[in-house]
Coordinates of C-alpha atoms in Angstrom, one line a residue:
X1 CA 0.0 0.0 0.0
X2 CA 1.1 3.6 -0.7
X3 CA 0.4 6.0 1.7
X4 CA 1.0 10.0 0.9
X5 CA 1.6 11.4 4.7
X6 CA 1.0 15.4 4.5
X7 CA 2.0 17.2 7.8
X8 CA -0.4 20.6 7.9
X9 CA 1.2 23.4 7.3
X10 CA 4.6 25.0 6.0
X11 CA 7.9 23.1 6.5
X12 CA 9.5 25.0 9.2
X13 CA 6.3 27.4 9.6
X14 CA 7.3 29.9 7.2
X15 CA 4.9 31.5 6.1
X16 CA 2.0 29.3 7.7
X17 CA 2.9 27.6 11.5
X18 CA -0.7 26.7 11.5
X19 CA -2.2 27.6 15.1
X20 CA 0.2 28.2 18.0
X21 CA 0.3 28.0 21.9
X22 CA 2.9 31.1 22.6
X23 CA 2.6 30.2 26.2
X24 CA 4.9 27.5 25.5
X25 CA 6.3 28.2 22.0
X26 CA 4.4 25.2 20.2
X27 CA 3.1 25.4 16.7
X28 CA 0.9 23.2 15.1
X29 CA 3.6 22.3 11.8
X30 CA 6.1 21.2 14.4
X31 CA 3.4 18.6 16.3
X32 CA 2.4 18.1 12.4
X33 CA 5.8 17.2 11.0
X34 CA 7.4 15.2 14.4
X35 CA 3.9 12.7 14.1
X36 CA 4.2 12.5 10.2
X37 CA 7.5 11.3 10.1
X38 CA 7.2 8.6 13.2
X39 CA 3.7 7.5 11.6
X40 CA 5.7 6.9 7.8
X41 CA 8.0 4.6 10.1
X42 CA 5.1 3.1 11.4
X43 CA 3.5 2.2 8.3
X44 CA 6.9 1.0 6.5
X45 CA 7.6 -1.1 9.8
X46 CA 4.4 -2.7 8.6
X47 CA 5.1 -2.8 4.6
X48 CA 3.9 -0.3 3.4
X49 CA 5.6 2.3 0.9
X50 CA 5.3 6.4 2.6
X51 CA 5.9 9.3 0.5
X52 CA 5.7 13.0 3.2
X53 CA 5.5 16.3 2.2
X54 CA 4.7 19.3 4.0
X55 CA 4.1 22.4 2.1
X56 CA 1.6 25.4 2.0
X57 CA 1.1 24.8 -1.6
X58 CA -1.8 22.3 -1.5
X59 CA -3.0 22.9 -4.6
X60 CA -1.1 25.6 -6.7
X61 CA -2.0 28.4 -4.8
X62 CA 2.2 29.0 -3.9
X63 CA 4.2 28.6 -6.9
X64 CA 7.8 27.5 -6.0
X65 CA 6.9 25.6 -3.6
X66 CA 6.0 21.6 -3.8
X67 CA 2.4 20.7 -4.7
X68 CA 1.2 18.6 -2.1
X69 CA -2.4 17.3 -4.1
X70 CA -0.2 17.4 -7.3
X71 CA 2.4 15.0 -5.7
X72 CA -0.2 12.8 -4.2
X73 CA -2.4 11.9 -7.4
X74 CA 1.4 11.7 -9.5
X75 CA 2.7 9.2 -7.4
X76 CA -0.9 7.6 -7.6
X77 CA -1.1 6.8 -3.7
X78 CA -3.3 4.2 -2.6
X79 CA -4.2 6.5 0.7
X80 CA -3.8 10.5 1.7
X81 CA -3.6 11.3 5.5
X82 CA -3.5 15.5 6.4
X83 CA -2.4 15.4 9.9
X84 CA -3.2 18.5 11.9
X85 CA -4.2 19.9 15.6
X86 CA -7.1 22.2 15.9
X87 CA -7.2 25.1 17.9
X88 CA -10.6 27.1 19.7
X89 CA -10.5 25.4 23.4
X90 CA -12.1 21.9 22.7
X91 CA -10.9 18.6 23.4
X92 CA -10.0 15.1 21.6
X93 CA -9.5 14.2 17.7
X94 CA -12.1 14.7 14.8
X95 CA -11.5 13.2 11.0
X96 CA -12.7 14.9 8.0
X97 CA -13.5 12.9 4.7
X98 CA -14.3 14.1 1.3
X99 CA -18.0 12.6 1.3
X100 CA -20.0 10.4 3.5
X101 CA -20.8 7.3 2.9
X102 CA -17.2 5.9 0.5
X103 CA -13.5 4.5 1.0
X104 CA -12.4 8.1 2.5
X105 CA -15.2 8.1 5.2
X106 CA -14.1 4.1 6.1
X107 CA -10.4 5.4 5.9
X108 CA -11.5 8.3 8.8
X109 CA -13.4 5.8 11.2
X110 CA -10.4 3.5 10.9
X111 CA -8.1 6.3 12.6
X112 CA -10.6 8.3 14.5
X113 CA -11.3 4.6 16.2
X114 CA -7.7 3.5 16.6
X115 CA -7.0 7.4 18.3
X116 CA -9.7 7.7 20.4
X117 CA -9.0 4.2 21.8
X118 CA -5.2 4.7 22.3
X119 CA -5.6 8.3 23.8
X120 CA -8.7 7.9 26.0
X121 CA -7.0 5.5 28.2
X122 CA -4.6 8.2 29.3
X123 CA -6.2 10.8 29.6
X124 CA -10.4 10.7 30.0
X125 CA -11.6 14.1 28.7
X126 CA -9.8 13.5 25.0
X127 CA -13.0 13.1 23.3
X128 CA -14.1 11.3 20.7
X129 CA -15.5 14.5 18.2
X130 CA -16.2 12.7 15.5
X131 CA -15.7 11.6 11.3
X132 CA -17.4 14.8 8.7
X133 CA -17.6 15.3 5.3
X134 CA -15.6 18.3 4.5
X135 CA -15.6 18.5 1.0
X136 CA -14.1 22.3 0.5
X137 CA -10.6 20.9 2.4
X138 CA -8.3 21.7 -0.3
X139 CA -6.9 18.4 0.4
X140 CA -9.6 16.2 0.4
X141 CA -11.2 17.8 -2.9
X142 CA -8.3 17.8 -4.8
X143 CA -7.0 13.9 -4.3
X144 CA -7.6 11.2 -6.5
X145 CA -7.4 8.4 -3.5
X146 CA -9.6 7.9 0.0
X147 CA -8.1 11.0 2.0
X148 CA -8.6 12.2 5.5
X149 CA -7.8 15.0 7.6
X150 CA -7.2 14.3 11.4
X151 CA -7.1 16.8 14.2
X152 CA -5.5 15.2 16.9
X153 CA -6.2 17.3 19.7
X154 CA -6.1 21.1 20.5
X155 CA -3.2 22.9 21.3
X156 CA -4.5 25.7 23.3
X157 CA -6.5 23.2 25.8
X158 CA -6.0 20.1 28.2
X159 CA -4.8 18.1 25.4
X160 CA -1.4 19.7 24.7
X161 CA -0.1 17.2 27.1
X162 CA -1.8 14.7 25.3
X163 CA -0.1 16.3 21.9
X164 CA 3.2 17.1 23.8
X165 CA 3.8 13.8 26.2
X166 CA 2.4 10.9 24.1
X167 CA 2.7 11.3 20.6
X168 CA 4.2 8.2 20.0
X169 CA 0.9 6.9 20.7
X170 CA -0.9 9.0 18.4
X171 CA 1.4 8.2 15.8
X172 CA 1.1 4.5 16.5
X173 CA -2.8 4.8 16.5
X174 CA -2.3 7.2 13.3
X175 CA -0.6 4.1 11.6
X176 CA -2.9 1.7 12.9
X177 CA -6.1 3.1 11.4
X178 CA -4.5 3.2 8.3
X179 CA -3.5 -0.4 8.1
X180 CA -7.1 -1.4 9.8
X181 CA -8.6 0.5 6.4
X182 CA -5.8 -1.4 4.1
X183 CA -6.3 -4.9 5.7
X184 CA -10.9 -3.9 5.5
X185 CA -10.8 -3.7 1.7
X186 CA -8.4 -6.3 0.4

């Protein structure tokens, strides 16, 4: 299986960090780009070939820089994962899918179900928010393959030490929702 891995936001947060906590220095493109890597070495632990790219250019909008949709559908991935962190106060992960009811929506209740159960356990007011249709997500609209978009938390809330202290687990629960949709539908 191929899976495209695209941290939010720009590499090195220039000229888009995504949101921030200033009152400890932590922006979203650093959780972003730390999970994506460890989840690709997840998935190729388990066989699987990873291509990553983090870029503000989703989808032309920044010449010069890569095209993350652009690199997706050329490499012809079997699976697109946007990993982000929400911001606004709330608590625990929600996954966003192009449309309801096809392979993208089974690819977000694979992860949302593998994060929920790997985070709740440490810490019991990470809540389960959810799997949405999102279809004006850049990301989601303009891939050729099942894609999702995970928020794994909220920086500016309870779960930044959910985010900060165990994201080997959300990586690991990133990775196994992935496979869980790969092993469903072959």
């Amino acid at each position: 299986m191929r899976v495209f891995i695209n941290p939010g936001h720009a590499l090195g947060g220039n000229p888009d960090p995504g949101c921030v906590n200033p009152a400890i220095h932590l922006r979203e493109c650093d959780l972003a780009i730390t999970y994506g890597s460890l989840c690709g070495k997840y998935l190729e632990a388990a066989g699987c070939e990873v291509r990553l790219l983090q870029s503000h250019n989703l989808a032309g909008e920044s010449p010069g820089y890569p095209c993350v949709c652009d690199a997706a559908n050329a490499w012809a991935a079997d699976v697109f994962l946007s990993i982000h962190v929400n911001a606004g106060g709330g608590r625990g992960a929600e996954t966003y899918c192009y449309n309801l009811g096809g392979k993208g929506e089974r690819l977000a209740h694979c992860i949302q179900k593998q994060l929920v159960a790997a985070i709740q356990p440490i810490d019991q007011g990470y809540r389960d928010r959810g799997v949405y249709e999102h279809p004006t997500f850049c990301v989601l609209r303009n891939t050729n393959m099942p894609a999702v978009l995970v928020e794994t938390g909220f920086i500016d809330s309870d779960d930044v030490s959910v985010l900060t202290l165990h994201g080997d687990e959300i990586t690991r629960a990133l990775a196994r929702g992935v496979t869980d949709y790969w092993q469903g539908s072959s």
